């Protein structure tokens, strides 16, 4: 079972016959494979099946603003959140929550940024591709900043942990291998397509499997999900 999306893409390349086990995709090829994989995920519509997951991130000595997104330059590298629910700093082992100000208050930030001390407020700027969290006043020292929020399944990046219900790993590997084989013409993609369809059919026969998905993969839930009829079968 692959650990990350990068591992999954490599396994799909080997399955498609376009890679040797000792080889890796080049930079442009791996980016193309990632796009194909995200299109497959979009077709599965996992956001409809699974509720948003909650996350909690702690960063130390972060700059101001704190940025969140999949870009390598982001302070917190993850899918851009749907909601920021809280921001606070840790001092003496105690979490001190900050109060959120409306986004339009950021227009006045230039007159506020000369103040230095422990932050009291935060402003969330819902920009694209990076969301930013501006703290006020500026931090006087390197503090541990704790950010919580919610995000949906969304797109994967190469370092996303692949941690899905039973059957999805194999399906994604063969479905991506099918597309890679079609692109590179190294093996009969019809054979891979048939295998992918059979795996997906088996996945749909799995009912009431416990759902446990890492925060960078998609969902964390104590619920039980019925893959066959797209419904939750109750909660523990």
Coordinates of N, CA and C in Angstrom, one line a residue:
X1 N 0.9 -1.2 0.0 CA 0.0 0.0 0.0 C 0.9 1.2 0.0
X2 N 0.6 2.2 -0.9 CA 1.5 3.4 -1.0 C 1.3 4.3 0.2
X3 N 2.4 5.0 0.6 CA 2.3 5.9 1.7 C 1.9 7.3 1.3
X4 N 2.3 7.8 0.1 CA 2.0 9.1 -0.3 C 1.5 9.0 -1.8
X5 N 1.0 10.2 -2.2 CA 0.6 10.3 -3.6 C 1.8 10.0 -4.6
X6 N 2.9 10.5 -4.2 CA 4.1 10.2 -5.0 C 4.4 8.7 -5.2
X7 N 4.2 8.0 -4.1 CA 4.3 6.5 -4.2 C 3.3 5.9 -5.0
X8 N 2.0 6.4 -4.9 CA 0.9 5.9 -5.7 C 1.2 6.1 -7.2
X9 N 1.7 7.3 -7.5 CA 1.9 7.6 -8.9 C 3.0 6.6 -9.5
X10 N 4.0 6.4 -8.7 CA 5.1 5.5 -9.2 C 4.6 4.1 -9.4
X11 N 3.8 3.6 -8.4 CA 3.2 2.3 -8.5 C 2.3 2.1 -9.7
X12 N 1.6 3.2 -10.0 CA 0.7 3.2 -11.2 C 1.6 3.2 -12.5
X13 N 2.7 3.9 -12.5 CA 3.6 3.9 -13.6 C 4.2 2.5 -13.9
X14 N 4.5 1.8 -12.8 CA 5.1 0.4 -12.9 C 4.0 -0.5 -13.4
X15 N 2.7 -0.4 -12.9 CA 1.6 -1.2 -13.3 C 1.3 -1.0 -14.8
X16 N 1.4 0.3 -15.2 CA 1.2 0.6 -16.6 C 2.3 0.2 -17.6
X17 N 3.4 -0.2 -17.0 CA 4.5 -0.7 -17.8 C 5.4 0.5 -18.4
X18 N 5.2 1.7 -17.8 CA 6.0 2.8 -18.4 C 7.1 3.2 -17.5
X19 N 7.2 2.5 -16.3 CA 8.4 2.7 -15.4 C 8.9 1.3 -15.0
X20 N 10.2 1.2 -14.8 CA 10.8 0.1 -14.1 C 10.7 0.4 -12.6
X21 N 10.7 -0.6 -11.7 CA 10.6 -0.4 -10.3 C 11.6 0.5 -9.7
X22 N 12.8 0.6 -10.3 CA 13.9 1.4 -9.9 C 13.8 2.8 -10.4
X23 N 12.9 3.1 -11.3 CA 12.8 4.4 -12.0 C 11.8 5.3 -11.3
X24 N 11.9 6.6 -11.6 CA 11.0 7.6 -11.1 C 10.5 8.5 -12.3
X25 N 9.3 9.0 -12.2 CA 8.9 9.9 -13.3 C 9.7 11.2 -13.2
X26 N 9.9 11.8 -14.4 CA 10.6 13.1 -14.4 C 9.6 14.2 -13.8
X27 N 10.2 15.4 -13.6 CA 9.4 16.5 -13.0 C 8.1 16.8 -13.8
X28 N 8.2 17.0 -15.1 CA 7.0 17.3 -15.9 C 6.0 16.1 -15.9
X29 N 6.5 14.9 -16.0 CA 5.7 13.7 -16.1 C 4.9 13.5 -14.8
X30 N 5.6 13.7 -13.7 CA 4.9 13.4 -12.4 C 3.9 14.5 -12.1
X31 N 4.1 15.7 -12.6 CA 3.1 16.8 -12.5 C 1.8 16.4 -13.3
X32 N 2.1 15.9 -14.5 CA 1.0 15.5 -15.4 C 0.2 14.3 -14.8
X33 N 0.9 13.4 -14.2 CA 0.3 12.2 -13.5 C -0.6 12.7 -12.4
X34 N -0.1 13.7 -11.6 CA -0.8 14.2 -10.5 C -2.1 14.9 -11.0
X35 N -2.1 15.6 -12.1 CA -3.3 16.2 -12.6 C -4.3 15.1 -13.0
X36 N -3.8 14.0 -13.6 CA -4.7 12.9 -14.0 C -5.3 12.3 -12.7
X37 N -4.5 12.1 -11.7 CA -5.0 11.5 -10.5 C -6.1 12.4 -9.8
X38 N -5.9 13.7 -9.8 CA -6.9 14.6 -9.2 C -8.2 14.6 -10.0
X39 N -8.1 14.4 -11.3 CA -9.3 14.3 -12.1 C -10.1 13.1 -11.8
X40 N -9.4 12.0 -11.5 CA -10.0 10.7 -11.1 C -10.7 11.0 -9.8
X41 N -10.1 11.7 -8.8 CA -10.7 11.9 -7.5 C -11.9 12.8 -7.7
X42 N -11.8 13.8 -8.6 CA -13.0 14.7 -8.9 C -14.2 13.8 -9.4
X43 N -13.9 12.9 -10.2 CA -15.0 12.0 -10.7 C -15.6 11.1 -9.6
X44 N -14.8 10.7 -8.7 CA -15.3 9.9 -7.5 C -16.2 10.8 -6.6
X45 N -15.9 12.1 -6.6 CA -16.7 13.0 -5.9 C -16.7 12.7 -4.4
X46 N -15.5 12.5 -3.8 CA -15.4 12.1 -2.4 C -15.9 13.2 -1.5
X47 N -15.9 14.5 -2.0 CA -16.4 15.6 -1.1 C -17.8 15.4 -0.8
X48 N -18.6 14.8 -1.7 CA -20.0 14.5 -1.5 C -20.2 13.4 -0.5
X49 N -19.3 12.4 -0.6 CA -19.5 11.2 0.3 C -19.0 11.5 1.7
X50 N -17.9 12.3 1.8 CA -17.3 12.4 3.1 C -17.5 13.9 3.7
X51 N -17.7 14.0 4.9 CA -17.8 15.4 5.5 C -16.4 16.1 5.6
X52 N -16.4 17.4 5.7 CA -15.1 18.1 5.9 C -14.4 17.5 7.1
X53 N -13.0 17.6 7.1 CA -12.3 17.1 8.3 C -11.7 18.3 9.0
X54 N -11.5 18.1 10.3 CA -11.0 19.2 11.1 C -9.5 19.0 11.2
X55 N -8.7 20.1 11.3 CA -7.3 20.1 11.5 C -6.9 21.0 12.6
X56 N -5.7 20.7 13.1 CA -5.1 21.5 14.1 C -3.6 21.6 13.8
X57 N -3.0 22.8 13.6 CA -1.6 22.9 13.2 C -1.0 23.9 14.2
X58 N 0.3 23.5 14.6 CA 1.0 24.4 15.5 C 2.3 24.8 14.8
X59 N 2.6 26.1 14.7 CA 3.9 26.5 14.1 C 4.6 27.4 15.1
X60 N 5.9 27.3 15.1 CA 6.8 28.1 16.0 C 7.6 29.1 15.3
X61 N 7.6 30.3 15.8 CA 8.4 31.4 15.2 C 8.0 31.7 13.8
X62 N 6.7 31.6 13.5 CA 6.2 31.8 12.1 C 6.2 33.3 11.8
X63 N 6.4 33.6 10.5 CA 6.3 35.0 10.1 C 4.9 35.5 10.3
X64 N 4.7 36.8 10.0 CA 3.4 37.4 10.0 C 3.2 38.2 8.7
X65 N 2.3 37.7 7.8 CA 1.2 36.7 8.1 C 1.7 35.3 8.1
X66 N 0.8 34.4 8.6 CA 0.9 33.0 8.5 C 0.2 32.6 7.2
X67 N 0.8 31.9 6.3 CA 0.1 31.5 5.1 C -0.2 30.0 5.1
X68 N -1.3 29.6 4.4 CA -1.7 28.2 4.4 C -2.1 27.9 2.9
X69 N -1.5 26.7 2.4 CA -1.8 26.3 1.1 C -0.8 25.2 0.7
X70 N -1.0 24.7 -0.6 CA -0.1 23.6 -1.1 C 1.2 24.1 -1.6
X71 N 1.3 25.4 -1.8 CA 2.6 26.0 -2.3 C 3.7 25.7 -1.3
X72 N 4.9 25.4 -1.8 CA 6.1 25.1 -0.9 C 6.4 26.3 0.0
X73 N 6.0 27.5 -0.4 CA 6.4 28.7 0.3 C 5.4 28.9 1.5
X74 N 4.4 28.2 1.6 CA 3.4 28.4 2.7 C 3.9 28.0 4.0
X75 N 3.5 28.8 5.1 CA 3.9 28.4 6.4 C 3.4 27.1 6.9
X76 N 2.1 26.9 6.6 CA 1.4 25.6 6.8 C 1.1 25.0 5.5
X77 N 1.7 23.9 5.1 CA 1.5 23.3 3.8 C 0.4 22.2 3.8
X78 N -0.8 22.6 3.3 CA -1.9 21.7 3.3 C -2.9 22.3 2.3
X79 N -4.0 21.6 2.0 CA -5.0 22.1 1.2 C -5.6 23.4 1.8
X80 N -5.9 24.4 1.0 CA -6.4 25.7 1.5 C -7.7 25.4 2.3
X81 N -7.8 25.9 3.5 CA -9.0 25.6 4.4 C -10.3 26.2 3.9
X82 N -11.4 25.6 4.2 CA -12.7 26.2 4.0 C -13.0 27.2 5.1
X83 N -12.6 26.9 6.3 CA -12.9 27.7 7.5 C -11.7 27.7 8.4
X84 N -11.4 28.9 9.0 CA -10.5 29.0 10.1 C -11.4 29.2 11.4
X85 N -11.3 28.2 12.3 CA -12.2 28.3 13.5 C -11.6 29.0 14.7
X86 N -10.2 28.9 14.8 CA -9.6 29.6 15.9 C -8.1 29.8 15.6
X87 N -7.6 30.8 16.3 CA -6.1 31.1 16.2 C -5.7 31.5 17.7
X88 N -4.6 31.0 18.1 CA -4.1 31.4 19.5 C -2.7 31.2 19.6
X89 N -2.1 31.6 20.7 CA -0.7 31.4 21.0 C -0.5 30.7 22.3
X90 N 0.6 30.0 22.4 CA 0.9 29.2 23.6 C 1.9 30.0 24.4
X91 N 1.6 30.2 25.7 CA 2.6 30.9 26.6 C 2.5 30.2 28.0
X92 N 3.6 29.7 28.4 CA 3.6 29.0 29.7 C 2.7 27.8 29.7
X93 N 2.6 27.2 28.6 CA 1.8 26.0 28.5 C 0.3 26.2 28.4
X94 N -0.1 27.5 28.3 CA -1.5 27.8 28.2 C -1.8 28.4 26.8
X95 N -2.9 27.9 26.2 CA -3.3 28.4 24.9 C -4.2 29.7 25.1
X96 N -3.7 30.8 24.5 CA -4.4 32.0 24.6 C -5.1 32.3 23.3
X97 N -6.5 32.2 23.2 CA -7.2 32.4 22.0 C -7.2 33.9 21.6
X98 N -7.2 34.1 20.3 CA -7.2 35.5 19.7 C -8.6 35.7 19.2
X99 N -9.0 37.0 19.1 CA -10.3 37.4 18.6 C -10.2 37.7 17.1
X100 N -11.1 37.2 16.3 CA -11.0 37.5 14.8 C -11.7 38.8 14.5
X101 N -11.0 39.6 13.6 CA -11.5 40.8 13.1 C -12.0 40.6 11.7
X102 N -13.0 41.3 11.2 CA -13.4 41.2 9.8 C -12.3 41.4 8.8
X103 N -12.4 40.8 7.7 CA -11.3 40.9 6.7 C -11.1 42.3 6.2
X104 N -12.2 43.1 6.2 CA -12.0 44.5 5.7 C -11.2 45.4 6.7
X105 N -11.0 44.9 7.9 CA -10.1 45.6 8.8 C -8.7 45.6 8.4
X106 N -8.3 44.6 7.5 CA -7.0 44.6 7.0 C -6.6 45.9 6.3
X107 N -7.6 46.6 5.7 CA -7.3 47.8 5.0 C -6.6 48.8 5.9
X108 N -6.9 48.7 7.3 CA -6.3 49.6 8.2 C -5.1 49.1 8.9
X109 N -4.6 47.9 8.4 CA -3.5 47.3 9.1 C -2.2 48.1 9.0
X110 N -2.0 48.9 8.0 CA -0.8 49.6 7.8 C -0.6 50.6 8.9
X111 N -1.7 51.0 9.5 CA -1.6 52.0 10.7 C -1.5 51.3 12.0
X112 N -1.6 49.9 12.0 CA -1.5 49.1 13.2 C -0.2 48.4 13.4
X113 N 0.5 48.1 12.2 CA 1.6 47.2 12.3 C 2.8 47.6 13.0
X114 N 2.9 48.9 13.4 CA 4.1 49.4 14.2 C 4.0 48.9 15.6
X115 N 2.8 48.5 16.1 CA 2.7 48.0 17.5 C 3.3 46.7 17.6
X116 N 4.0 46.4 18.7 CA 4.6 45.1 18.9 C 4.3 44.6 20.3
X117 N 4.0 43.3 20.4 CA 3.6 42.7 21.7 C 3.1 41.4 21.5
X118 N 2.3 40.9 22.4 CA 1.6 39.6 22.3 C 0.3 39.9 21.4
X119 N 0.0 39.1 20.4 CA -1.1 39.3 19.6 C -2.4 39.2 20.4
X120 N -3.4 40.0 20.0 CA -4.7 40.0 20.5 C -5.8 39.6 19.5
X121 N -5.5 39.9 18.2 CA -6.5 39.7 17.2 C -5.8 39.0 16.0
X122 N -6.7 38.5 15.1 CA -6.2 37.9 13.8 C -7.2 38.3 12.8
X123 N -6.7 38.4 11.6 CA -7.5 38.7 10.4 C -7.2 37.7 9.3
X124 N -8.2 37.0 8.8 CA -8.1 36.0 7.8 C -8.3 36.6 6.4
X125 N -7.3 36.5 5.6 CA -7.5 36.9 4.2 C -7.7 35.7 3.3
X126 N -8.8 35.6 2.7 CA -9.2 34.4 1.9 C -8.8 34.7 0.4
X127 N -7.4 34.7 0.2 CA -6.9 34.9 -1.1 C -6.6 33.6 -1.8
X128 N -6.2 33.6 -3.0 CA -5.9 32.4 -3.7 C -4.5 32.6 -4.4
X129 N -3.6 31.6 -4.4 CA -3.9 30.2 -3.9 C -3.6 30.1 -2.4
X130 N -3.0 31.1 -1.7 CA -2.7 30.9 -0.3 C -3.6 31.8 0.5
X131 N -4.2 31.1 1.6 CA -4.9 31.9 2.6 C -3.9 32.4 3.6
X132 N -4.1 33.6 4.1 CA -3.2 34.2 5.1 C -3.9 34.6 6.4
X133 N -3.2 34.5 7.5 CA -3.7 34.9 8.8 C -2.8 36.0 9.3
X134 N -3.3 37.2 9.4 CA -2.5 38.3 9.9 C -2.7 38.5 11.4
X135 N -1.6 38.6 12.2 CA -1.8 38.7 13.7 C -1.5 40.2 14.0
X136 N -2.2 40.7 15.0 CA -2.0 42.0 15.5 C -2.2 42.0 17.0
X137 N -1.3 42.7 17.8 CA -0.1 43.3 17.3 C 1.0 42.3 16.8
X138 N 2.0 42.8 16.2 CA 3.1 42.0 15.8 C 3.7 41.2 17.0
X139 N 4.1 40.0 16.8 CA 4.7 39.2 17.9 C 6.0 39.7 18.3
X140 N 6.2 39.9 19.7 CA 7.4 40.4 20.2 C 8.5 39.3 20.3
X141 N 8.1 38.0 20.3 CA 9.0 36.9 20.4 C 8.5 35.7 19.6
X142 N 9.3 34.7 19.5 CA 8.9 33.5 18.7 C 7.9 32.7 19.6
X143 N 6.6 32.8 19.2 CA 5.6 32.1 20.0 C 5.1 30.9 19.2
X144 N 4.6 29.9 19.9 CA 3.9 28.8 19.3 C 2.5 29.3 18.9
X145 N 2.2 29.3 17.6 CA 0.8 29.7 17.2 C 0.0 28.5 16.8
X146 N -1.2 28.3 17.3 CA -2.0 27.2 17.0 C -3.2 27.6 16.1
X147 N -3.4 27.0 15.0 CA -4.5 27.3 14.1 C -5.4 26.0 13.9
X148 N -6.7 26.2 14.1 CA -7.6 25.1 13.8 C -8.6 25.6 12.7
X149 N -9.1 24.6 12.1 CA -10.1 24.9 11.0 C -10.7 23.6 10.4
X150 N -11.3 23.8 9.3 CA -11.9 22.7 8.6 C -11.6 22.8 7.1
X151 N -11.5 21.7 6.4 CA -11.2 21.7 5.0 C -11.8 20.4 4.4
X152 N -12.1 20.4 3.1 CA -12.8 19.2 2.5 C -11.7 18.4 1.8
X153 N -12.1 17.3 1.2 CA -11.2 16.4 0.6 C -10.3 17.1 -0.4
X154 N -10.9 17.7 -1.4 CA -10.1 18.5 -2.3 C -9.1 17.8 -3.1
X155 N -8.2 18.5 -3.7 CA -7.1 18.0 -4.5 C -5.9 17.5 -3.6
X156 N -5.2 16.5 -4.2 CA -4.0 16.0 -3.5 C -2.8 16.7 -4.1
X157 N -1.7 16.7 -3.3 CA -0.4 17.1 -3.8 C 0.5 15.9 -3.7
X158 N 1.7 16.0 -4.1 CA 2.6 14.8 -4.1 C 2.9 14.2 -2.8
X159 N 2.8 15.1 -1.7 CA 3.2 14.6 -0.4 C 2.0 14.3 0.5
X160 N 0.8 14.3 -0.1 CA -0.4 13.9 0.6 C -0.4 12.5 1.0
X161 N -0.7 12.2 2.2 CA -0.8 10.8 2.7 C -2.1 10.1 2.1
X162 N -1.8 9.0 1.4 CA -3.0 8.2 0.9 C -3.5 7.3 1.9
X163 N -4.6 7.6 2.5 CA -5.1 6.8 3.6 C -6.6 6.8 3.5
X164 N -7.1 5.8 2.7 CA -8.6 5.8 2.3 C -9.2 4.5 2.7
X165 N -10.5 4.4 2.7 CA -11.2 3.1 3.0 C -10.7 2.0 2.1
X166 N -10.9 0.7 2.6 CA -10.5 -0.5 1.8 C -10.9 -0.4 0.4
X167 N -9.9 -0.8 -0.5 CA -10.2 -0.9 -1.9 C -9.9 0.3 -2.8
X168 N -9.9 1.5 -2.2 CA -9.6 2.7 -3.0 C -8.2 2.7 -3.5
X169 N -7.2 2.2 -2.7 CA -5.8 2.3 -3.1 C -5.6 1.6 -4.4
X170 N -6.1 0.3 -4.5 CA -5.9 -0.5 -5.7 C -6.7 0.2 -6.9
X171 N -7.9 0.7 -6.6 CA -8.6 1.3 -7.7 C -7.9 2.4 -8.3
X172 N -7.4 3.3 -7.4 CA -6.7 4.5 -7.9 C -5.5 4.2 -8.7
X173 N -4.7 3.1 -8.2 CA -3.5 2.7 -8.9 C -3.8 2.2 -10.3
X174 N -4.9 1.4 -10.4 CA -5.2 0.8 -11.7 C -5.9 1.8 -12.6
X175 N -6.7 2.7 -12.1 CA -7.3 3.7 -12.9 C -6.3 4.7 -13.4
X176 N -5.3 5.1 -12.6 CA -4.3 6.0 -13.1 C -3.4 5.3 -14.0
X177 N -3.1 4.0 -13.8 CA -2.3 3.2 -14.7 C -2.9 3.1 -16.1
X178 N -4.3 3.0 -16.1 CA -5.0 3.0 -17.3 C -4.8 4.3 -18.2
X179 N -4.8 5.4 -17.5 CA -4.6 6.7 -18.2 C -3.1 6.9 -18.6
X180 N -2.2 6.4 -17.8 CA -0.8 6.5 -18.1 C -0.5 5.6 -19.3
X181 N -1.1 4.4 -19.3 CA -0.8 3.5 -20.4 C -1.4 4.1 -21.7
X182 N -2.5 4.7 -21.7 CA -3.1 5.3 -22.9 C -2.3 6.5 -23.4
X183 N -1.7 7.2 -22.4 CA -0.9 8.3 -22.8 C 0.5 7.9 -23.4
X184 N 1.1 6.9 -22.8 CA 2.4 6.5 -23.2 C 2.4 5.3 -24.2
X185 N 1.2 4.6 -24.3 CA 1.1 3.5 -25.3 C 2.0 2.3 -25.0
X186 N 2.2 2.0 -23.7 CA 3.1 0.9 -23.4 C 2.5 -0.4 -23.2
X187 N 1.1 -0.4 -22.9 CA 0.4 -1.6 -22.6 C -1.0 -1.4 -23.0
X188 N -1.8 -2.5 -23.1 CA -3.2 -2.4 -23.5 C -4.0 -1.8 -22.3
X189 N -4.5 -0.5 -22.6 CA -5.2 0.1 -21.5 C -6.5 -0.5 -21.2
X190 N -7.1 -1.2 -22.2 CA -8.3 -1.9 -22.0 C -8.3 -2.9 -20.9
X191 N -7.1 -3.6 -20.8 CA -7.0 -4.6 -19.7 C -7.0 -3.9 -18.4
X192 N -6.2 -2.8 -18.3 CA -6.2 -2.0 -17.0 C -7.6 -1.4 -16.7
X193 N -8.3 -1.0 -17.7 CA -9.6 -0.4 -17.5 C -10.5 -1.5 -16.9
X194 N -10.5 -2.7 -17.5 CA -11.3 -3.8 -17.0 C -11.0 -4.1 -15.5
X195 N -9.7 -4.1 -15.2 CA -9.2 -4.4 -13.8 C -9.7 -3.3 -12.9
X196 N -9.6 -2.0 -13.3 CA -10.0 -0.9 -12.4 C -11.5 -1.0 -12.2
X197 N -12.3 -1.3 -13.2 CA -13.8 -1.4 -13.0 C -14.1 -2.6 -12.0
X198 N -13.4 -3.7 -12.1 CA -13.6 -4.8 -11.2 C -13.3 -4.4 -9.8
X199 N -12.2 -3.7 -9.6 CA -11.8 -3.3 -8.3 C -12.8 -2.4 -7.7
X200 N -13.3 -1.4 -8.5 CA -14.3 -0.4 -8.0 C -15.6 -1.2 -7.6
X201 N -16.0 -2.2 -8.4 CA -17.2 -3.0 -8.1 C -17.0 -3.7 -6.7
X202 N -15.8 -4.2 -6.5 CA -15.5 -4.8 -5.2 C -15.6 -3.8 -4.0
X203 N -15.1 -2.6 -4.3 CA -15.1 -1.6 -3.3 C -16.6 -1.3 -2.9
X204 N -17.5 -1.2 -3.8 CA -18.9 -0.9 -3.6 C -19.6 -2.0 -2.8
X205 N -18.9 -3.2 -2.8 CA -19.5 -4.3 -2.0 C -19.1 -4.2 -0.5
X206 N -18.2 -3.3 -0.2 CA -17.7 -3.2 1.2 C -18.6 -2.2 1.9
X207 N -19.3 -2.7 3.0 CA -20.2 -1.9 3.7 C -19.7 -1.8 5.2
X208 N -20.1 -0.6 5.8 CA -19.8 -0.4 7.2 C -18.4 -0.6 7.6
X209 N -17.5 -0.1 6.7 CA -16.1 -0.1 7.1 C -15.7 1.2 7.9
X210 N -14.9 1.0 8.9 CA -14.5 2.1 9.7 C -13.7 3.1 8.9
X211 N -13.9 4.3 9.0 CA -13.3 5.3 8.2 C -12.2 6.1 9.0
X212 N -10.9 6.0 8.6 CA -9.9 6.7 9.3 C -8.9 7.3 8.2
X213 N -9.0 8.6 8.0 CA -8.2 9.2 7.0 C -7.3 10.3 7.6
X214 N -6.0 10.4 7.3 CA -5.1 11.4 7.9 C -5.5 12.8 7.5
X215 N -5.1 13.7 8.3 CA -5.6 15.1 8.1 C -5.1 15.7 6.7
X216 N -3.9 15.2 6.2 CA -3.5 15.8 4.9 C -4.0 14.9 3.7
X217 N -4.7 13.8 4.1 CA -5.3 13.0 3.0 C -6.7 13.5 2.8
X218 N -7.6 13.4 3.8 CA -8.9 13.9 3.6 C -9.7 14.1 4.9
X219 N -10.2 13.0 5.5 CA -11.2 13.1 6.5 C -10.7 12.3 7.8
X220 N -11.0 12.9 8.9 CA -10.9 12.1 10.1 C -12.3 12.0 10.7
X221 N -12.8 10.8 10.9 CA -14.2 10.6 11.4 C -14.3 9.3 12.2
X222 N -15.1 9.4 13.2 CA -15.5 8.2 13.9 C -16.7 7.5 13.4
X223 N -17.2 8.0 12.3 CA -18.4 7.5 11.7 C -18.1 6.2 10.9
X224 N -19.1 5.5 10.5 CA -19.0 4.3 9.6 C -19.7 4.7 8.3
X225 N -19.0 4.4 7.2 CA -19.5 4.8 5.9 C -19.9 3.7 5.0
X226 N -21.0 3.7 4.5 CA -21.5 2.7 3.6 C -21.2 3.1 2.2
X227 N -20.1 2.5 1.6 CA -19.7 2.8 0.3 C -20.7 2.5 -0.8
X228 N -21.5 1.4 -0.6 CA -22.4 0.9 -1.6 C -23.5 1.9 -1.9
X229 N -24.2 2.4 -0.8 CA -25.3 3.3 -1.0 C -25.0 4.8 -0.7
X230 N -23.7 5.1 -0.5 CA -23.3 6.5 -0.2 C -24.1 7.1 1.0
X231 N -24.0 6.4 2.1 CA -24.7 6.9 3.3 C -23.9 6.5 4.5
X232 N -24.1 7.2 5.6 CA -23.5 6.9 6.8 C -24.4 6.0 7.6
X233 N -23.8 4.9 8.2 CA -24.6 3.9 8.9 C -24.6 4.1 10.4
X234 N -24.6 5.3 10.8 CA -24.6 5.6 12.3 C -23.2 5.9 12.8
X235 N -23.2 6.4 14.0 CA -21.9 6.8 14.6 C -21.8 6.0 15.9
X236 N -20.5 5.7 16.2 CA -20.2 5.1 17.5 C -20.3 6.0 18.6

